[in-house]
Coordinates of C-alpha atoms in Angstrom, one line a residue:
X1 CA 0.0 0.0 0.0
X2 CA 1.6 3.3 -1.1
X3 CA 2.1 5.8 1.5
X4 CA -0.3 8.5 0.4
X5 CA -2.9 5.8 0.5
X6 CA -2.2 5.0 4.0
X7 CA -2.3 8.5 4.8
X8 CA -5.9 8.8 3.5
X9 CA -7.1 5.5 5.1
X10 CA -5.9 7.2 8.2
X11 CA -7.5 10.3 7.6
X12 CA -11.0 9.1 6.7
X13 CA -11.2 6.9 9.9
X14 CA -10.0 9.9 11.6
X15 CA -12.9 12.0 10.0
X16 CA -15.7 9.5 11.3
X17 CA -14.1 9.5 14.9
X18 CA -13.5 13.0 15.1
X19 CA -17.5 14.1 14.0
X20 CA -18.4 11.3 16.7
X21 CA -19.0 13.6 20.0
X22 CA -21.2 16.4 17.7
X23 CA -23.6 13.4 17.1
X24 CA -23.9 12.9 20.7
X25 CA -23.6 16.2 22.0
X26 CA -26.9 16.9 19.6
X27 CA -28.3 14.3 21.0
X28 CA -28.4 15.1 24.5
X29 CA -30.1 18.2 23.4
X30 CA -32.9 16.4 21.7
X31 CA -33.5 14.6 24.4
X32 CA -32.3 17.6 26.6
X33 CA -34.8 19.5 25.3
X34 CA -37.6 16.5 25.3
X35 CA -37.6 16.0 28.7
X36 CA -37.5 19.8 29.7
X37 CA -34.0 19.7 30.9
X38 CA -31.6 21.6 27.9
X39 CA -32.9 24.9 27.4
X40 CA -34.5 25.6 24.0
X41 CA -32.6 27.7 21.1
X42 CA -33.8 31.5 21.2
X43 CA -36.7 31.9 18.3
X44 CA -37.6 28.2 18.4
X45 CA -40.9 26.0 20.3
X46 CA -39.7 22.9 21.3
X47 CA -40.6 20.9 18.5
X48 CA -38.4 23.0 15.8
X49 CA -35.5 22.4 17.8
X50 CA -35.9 19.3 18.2
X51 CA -36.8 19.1 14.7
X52 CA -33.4 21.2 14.2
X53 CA -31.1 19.6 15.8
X54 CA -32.6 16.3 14.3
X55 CA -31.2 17.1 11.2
X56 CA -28.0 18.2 12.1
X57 CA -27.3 14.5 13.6
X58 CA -28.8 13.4 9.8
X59 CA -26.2 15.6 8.2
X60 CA -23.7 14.7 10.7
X61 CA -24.2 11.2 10.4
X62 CA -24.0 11.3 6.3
X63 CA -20.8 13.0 7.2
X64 CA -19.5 9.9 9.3
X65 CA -21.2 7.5 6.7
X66 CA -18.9 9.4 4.0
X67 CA -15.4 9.2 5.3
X68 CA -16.1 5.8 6.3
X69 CA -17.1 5.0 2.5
X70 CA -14.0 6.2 1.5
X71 CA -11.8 3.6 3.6
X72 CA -14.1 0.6 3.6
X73 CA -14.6 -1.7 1.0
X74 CA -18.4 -1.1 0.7
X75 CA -17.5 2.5 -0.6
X76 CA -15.7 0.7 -3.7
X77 CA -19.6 -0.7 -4.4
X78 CA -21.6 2.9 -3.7
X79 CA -22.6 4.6 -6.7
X80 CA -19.8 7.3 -7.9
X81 CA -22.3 10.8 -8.1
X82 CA -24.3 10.5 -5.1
X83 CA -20.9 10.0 -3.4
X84 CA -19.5 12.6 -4.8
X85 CA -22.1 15.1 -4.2
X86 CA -22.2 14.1 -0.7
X87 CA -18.5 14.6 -0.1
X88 CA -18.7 17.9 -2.0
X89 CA -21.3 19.1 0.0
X90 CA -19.2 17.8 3.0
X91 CA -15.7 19.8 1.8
X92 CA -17.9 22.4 1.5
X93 CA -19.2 22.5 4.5
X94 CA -15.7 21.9 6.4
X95 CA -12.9 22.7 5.2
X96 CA -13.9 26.7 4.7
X97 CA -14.4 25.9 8.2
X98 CA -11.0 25.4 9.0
X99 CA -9.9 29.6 8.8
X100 CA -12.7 30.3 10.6
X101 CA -12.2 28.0 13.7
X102 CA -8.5 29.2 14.0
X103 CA -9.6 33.0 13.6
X104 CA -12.6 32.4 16.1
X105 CA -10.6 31.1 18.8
X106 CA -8.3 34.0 18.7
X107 CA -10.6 36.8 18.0
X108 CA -13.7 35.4 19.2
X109 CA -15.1 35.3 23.0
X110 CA -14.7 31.9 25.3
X111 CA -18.3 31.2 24.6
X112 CA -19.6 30.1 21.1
X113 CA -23.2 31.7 20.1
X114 CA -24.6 29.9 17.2
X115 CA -24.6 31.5 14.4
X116 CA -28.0 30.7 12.2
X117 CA -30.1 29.8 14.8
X118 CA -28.2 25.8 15.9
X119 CA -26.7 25.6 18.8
X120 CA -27.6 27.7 22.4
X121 CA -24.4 29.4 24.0
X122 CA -22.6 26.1 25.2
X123 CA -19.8 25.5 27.7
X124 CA -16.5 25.8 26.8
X125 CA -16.2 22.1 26.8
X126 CA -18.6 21.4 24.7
X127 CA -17.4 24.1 21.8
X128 CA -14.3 22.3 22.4
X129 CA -15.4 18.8 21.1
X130 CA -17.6 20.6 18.6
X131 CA -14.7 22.9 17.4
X132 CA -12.3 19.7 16.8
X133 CA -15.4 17.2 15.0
X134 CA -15.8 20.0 12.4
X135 CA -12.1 20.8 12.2
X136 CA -11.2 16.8 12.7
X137 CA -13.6 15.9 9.7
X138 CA -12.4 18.9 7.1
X139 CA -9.2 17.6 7.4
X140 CA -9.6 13.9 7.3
X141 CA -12.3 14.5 4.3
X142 CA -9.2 16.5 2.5
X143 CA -6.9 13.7 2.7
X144 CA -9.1 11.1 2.4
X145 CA -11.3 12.0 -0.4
X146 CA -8.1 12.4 -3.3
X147 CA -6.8 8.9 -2.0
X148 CA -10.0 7.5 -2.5
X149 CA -11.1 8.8 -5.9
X150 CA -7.4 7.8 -7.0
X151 CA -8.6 4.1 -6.1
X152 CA -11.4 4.4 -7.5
X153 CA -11.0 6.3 -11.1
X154 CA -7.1 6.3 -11.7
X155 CA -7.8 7.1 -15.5
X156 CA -9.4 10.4 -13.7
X157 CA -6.3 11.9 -12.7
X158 CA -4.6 11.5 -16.4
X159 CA -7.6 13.8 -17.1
X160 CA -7.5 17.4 -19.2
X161 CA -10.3 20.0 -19.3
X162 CA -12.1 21.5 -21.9
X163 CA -11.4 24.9 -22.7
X164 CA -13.8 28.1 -22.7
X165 CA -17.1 26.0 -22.5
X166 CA -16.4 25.2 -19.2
X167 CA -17.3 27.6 -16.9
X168 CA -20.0 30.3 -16.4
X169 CA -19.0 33.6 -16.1
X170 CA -22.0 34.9 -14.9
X171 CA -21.3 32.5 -12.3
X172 CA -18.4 33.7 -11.5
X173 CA -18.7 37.4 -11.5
X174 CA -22.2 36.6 -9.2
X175 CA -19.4 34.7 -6.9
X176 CA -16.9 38.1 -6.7
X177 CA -19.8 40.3 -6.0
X178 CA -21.0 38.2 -3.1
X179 CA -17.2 37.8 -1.8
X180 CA -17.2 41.8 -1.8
X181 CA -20.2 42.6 0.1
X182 CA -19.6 39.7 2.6
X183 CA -16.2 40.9 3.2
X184 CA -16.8 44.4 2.9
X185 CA -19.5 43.7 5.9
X186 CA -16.3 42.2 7.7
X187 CA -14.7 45.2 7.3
X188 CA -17.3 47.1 8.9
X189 CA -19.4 48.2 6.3
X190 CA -23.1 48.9 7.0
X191 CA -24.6 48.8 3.8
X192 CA -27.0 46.0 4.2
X193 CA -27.2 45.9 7.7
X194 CA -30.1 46.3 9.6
X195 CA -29.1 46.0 13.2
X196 CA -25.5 47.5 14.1
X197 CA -25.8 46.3 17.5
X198 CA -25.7 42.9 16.9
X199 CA -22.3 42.6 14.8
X200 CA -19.9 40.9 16.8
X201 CA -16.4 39.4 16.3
X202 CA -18.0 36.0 15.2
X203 CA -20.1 37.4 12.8
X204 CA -17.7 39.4 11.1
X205 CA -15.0 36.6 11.2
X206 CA -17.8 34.2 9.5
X207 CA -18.4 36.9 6.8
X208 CA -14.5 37.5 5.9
X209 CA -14.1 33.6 5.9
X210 CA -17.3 33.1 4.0
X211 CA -16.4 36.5 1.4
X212 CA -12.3 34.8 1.2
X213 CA -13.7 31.3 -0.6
X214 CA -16.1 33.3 -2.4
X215 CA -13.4 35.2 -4.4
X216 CA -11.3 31.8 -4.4
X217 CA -14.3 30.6 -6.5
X218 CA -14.3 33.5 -8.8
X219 CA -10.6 33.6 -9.0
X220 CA -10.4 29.9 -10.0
X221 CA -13.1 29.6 -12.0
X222 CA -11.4 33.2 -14.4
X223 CA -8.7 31.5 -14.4
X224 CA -9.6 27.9 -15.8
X225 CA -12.0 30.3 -18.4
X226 CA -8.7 31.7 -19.4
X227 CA -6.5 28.6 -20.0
X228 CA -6.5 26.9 -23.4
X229 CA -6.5 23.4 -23.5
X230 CA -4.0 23.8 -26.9
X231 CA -1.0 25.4 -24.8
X232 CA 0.5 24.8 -21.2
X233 CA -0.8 26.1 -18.2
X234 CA 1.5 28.3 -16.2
X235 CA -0.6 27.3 -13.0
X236 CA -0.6 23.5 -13.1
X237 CA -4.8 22.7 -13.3
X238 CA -5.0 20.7 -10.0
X239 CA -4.4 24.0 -8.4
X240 CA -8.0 26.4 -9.8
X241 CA -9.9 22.9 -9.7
X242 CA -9.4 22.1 -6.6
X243 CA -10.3 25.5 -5.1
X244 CA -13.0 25.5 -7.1
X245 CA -14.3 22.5 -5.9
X246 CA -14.2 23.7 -2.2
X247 CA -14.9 27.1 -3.3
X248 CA -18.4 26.0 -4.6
X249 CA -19.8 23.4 -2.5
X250 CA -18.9 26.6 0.6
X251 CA -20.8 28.7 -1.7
X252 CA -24.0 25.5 -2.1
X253 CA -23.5 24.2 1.0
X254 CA -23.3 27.5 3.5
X255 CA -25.5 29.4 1.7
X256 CA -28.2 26.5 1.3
X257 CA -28.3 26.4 4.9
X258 CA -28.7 29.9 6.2
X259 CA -31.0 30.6 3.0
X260 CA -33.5 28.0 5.4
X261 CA -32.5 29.8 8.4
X262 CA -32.9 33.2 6.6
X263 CA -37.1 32.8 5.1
X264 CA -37.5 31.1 8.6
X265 CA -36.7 34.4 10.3
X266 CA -38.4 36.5 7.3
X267 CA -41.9 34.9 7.5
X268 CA -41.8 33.7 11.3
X269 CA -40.3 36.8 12.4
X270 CA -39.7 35.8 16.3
X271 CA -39.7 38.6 18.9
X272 CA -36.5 37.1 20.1
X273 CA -34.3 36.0 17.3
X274 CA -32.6 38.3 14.5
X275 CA -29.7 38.7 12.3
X276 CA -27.2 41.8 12.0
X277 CA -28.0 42.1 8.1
X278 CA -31.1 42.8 6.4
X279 CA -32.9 39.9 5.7
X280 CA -33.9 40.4 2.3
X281 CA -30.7 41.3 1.8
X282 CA -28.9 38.1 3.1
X283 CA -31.8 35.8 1.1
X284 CA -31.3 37.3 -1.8
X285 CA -27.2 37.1 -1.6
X286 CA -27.5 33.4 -0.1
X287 CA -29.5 32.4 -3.4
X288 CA -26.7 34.0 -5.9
X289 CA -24.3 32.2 -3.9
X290 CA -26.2 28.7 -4.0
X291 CA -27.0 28.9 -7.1
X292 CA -23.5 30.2 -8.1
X293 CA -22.2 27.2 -6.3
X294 CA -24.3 24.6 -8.4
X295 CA -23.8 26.3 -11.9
X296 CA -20.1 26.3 -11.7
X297 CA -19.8 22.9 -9.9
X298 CA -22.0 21.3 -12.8
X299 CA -20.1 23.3 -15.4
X300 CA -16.6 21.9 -13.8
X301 CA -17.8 18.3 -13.3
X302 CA -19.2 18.4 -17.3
X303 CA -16.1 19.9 -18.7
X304 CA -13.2 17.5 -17.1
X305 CA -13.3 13.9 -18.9
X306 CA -10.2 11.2 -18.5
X307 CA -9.0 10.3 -21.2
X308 CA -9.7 6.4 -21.1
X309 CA -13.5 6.7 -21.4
X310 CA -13.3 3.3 -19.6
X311 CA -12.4 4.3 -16.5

């Protein structure tokens, strides 16, 4: 076994073990919240958070069910795109993640707020073991995933891309603006914002994470438009595709999820839960950036091909 593939065997199982103690944390607030014990999130009855958190241990669990599909020999025997969307949606979700844990714990406060409406202000412990599964599974999932798809579709990595028809650049230029107005906000712009009083280190951190892979995306994505597939790269193509892979499953997968969070505040409107930006504002930028996310993704998976078709 070659050493790289020992290193991602590693890092997958690592991944499952490392998500482990976010299932069960979760889970005691379930039944936390059940048996009238765990306070319930601000803005939410009972049953949404329970309802809530109920789906975080489904995506956390998928998350767990991926990395171990990448070491086991079941994964060989999974179909290939639901895989791969999963694990896209997974890198997306994570390894953005990554910056913003390191930037949180030295700018941030000892307590963790949620941010979208998940998690109650927990004990330091607890964002502890929370702040290590998420960091714990980006990384294994980054290691693990290449070694895997190398097992898997070897003819894949001998692979070119098609030139100009790849890529969107509506798409692209839809990703920059977003970037700008989400970093701009970390910067301490207040175009956009509703409430001024409810920025906070956190929040801005998350936006200058959040606006940082969003130009990423736009970067890569220019320049894979820009290469011809007749002359030689000066930037060796691994390099643009793989942070536009991340790029846009940050851009699906984040903005997905506090879309949902997002119309749930603009057509509940609870007395006790809000967001610093408008929220028309931050639905309408969280659909651009979805949807930016899926266009370029689709157009990068259609325009790469190996070249034995067999494979």
């Amino acid at each position: 076994m070659e050493r790289w593939d020992r290193v991602g065997r590693t890092a997958a199982y690592g991944a499952a073990f490392a998500l482990t103690p976010y299932v069960c944390i979760k889970a005691s607030w379930v039944v936390g919240s059940l048996l009238g014990v765990v306070p319930v999130g601000a803005g939410f009855s009972t049953a949404g958070w329970v309802l809530l958190n109920t789906v975080t241990i489904g995506m956390a669990g998928a998350g767990i069910g991926v990395a171990l599909a990448l070491v086991r020999p079941w994964g060989l025997r999974v179909p290939g795109p639901p895989l791969a969307f999963c694990a896209w949606v997974a890198v997306g979700f994570l390894v953005p993640l990554l910056p913003y844990a390191v930037l949180a714990s030295l700018f941030g406060p000892d307590e963790v707020e949620a941010k979208g409406g998940d998690d109650p202000v927990m004990p330091g412990w607890e964002a502890a073991l929370v702040q290590i599964g998420f960091v714990g599974m980006g990384l294994g999932l980054a290691l693990g995933l290449p070694a895997y798809l190398r097992r898997r579709w070897p003819g894949a990595f001998a692979g070119r891309l098609e030139g100009r028809p790849l890529l969107s650049r509506g798409a692209a230029v839809g990703a920059g603006v977003v970037g700008l107005v989400w970093l701009s906000w970390a910067a301490g712009a207040t175009a956009g914002v509703a409430r001024l009083g409810e920025r906070d280190v956190n929040w801005r951190v998350l936006n200058g994470v959040s606006g940082m892979w969003a130009l990423i995306t736009a970067i890569a994505a220019y320049v894979l438009q820009r290469q011809e597939p007749a002359t030689p790269a000066r930037l060796p193509r691994w390099v643009p595709v793989s942070a536009l892979w991340i790029g846009t499953g940050s851009l699906f997968a984040w903005s997905g999820w506090k879309l949902a969070f997002t119309l749930y505040l603009l057509l509940a409107r609870p007395a006790d839960a809000a967001l610093p930006e408008d929220l028309t504002t931050a639905a309408v930028l969280h659909t651009v950036a979805a949807t930016t996310g899926a266009t370029l993704a689709r157009s990068l998976t259609r325009g790469t091909r190996p070249r034995d078709p067999g494979r």
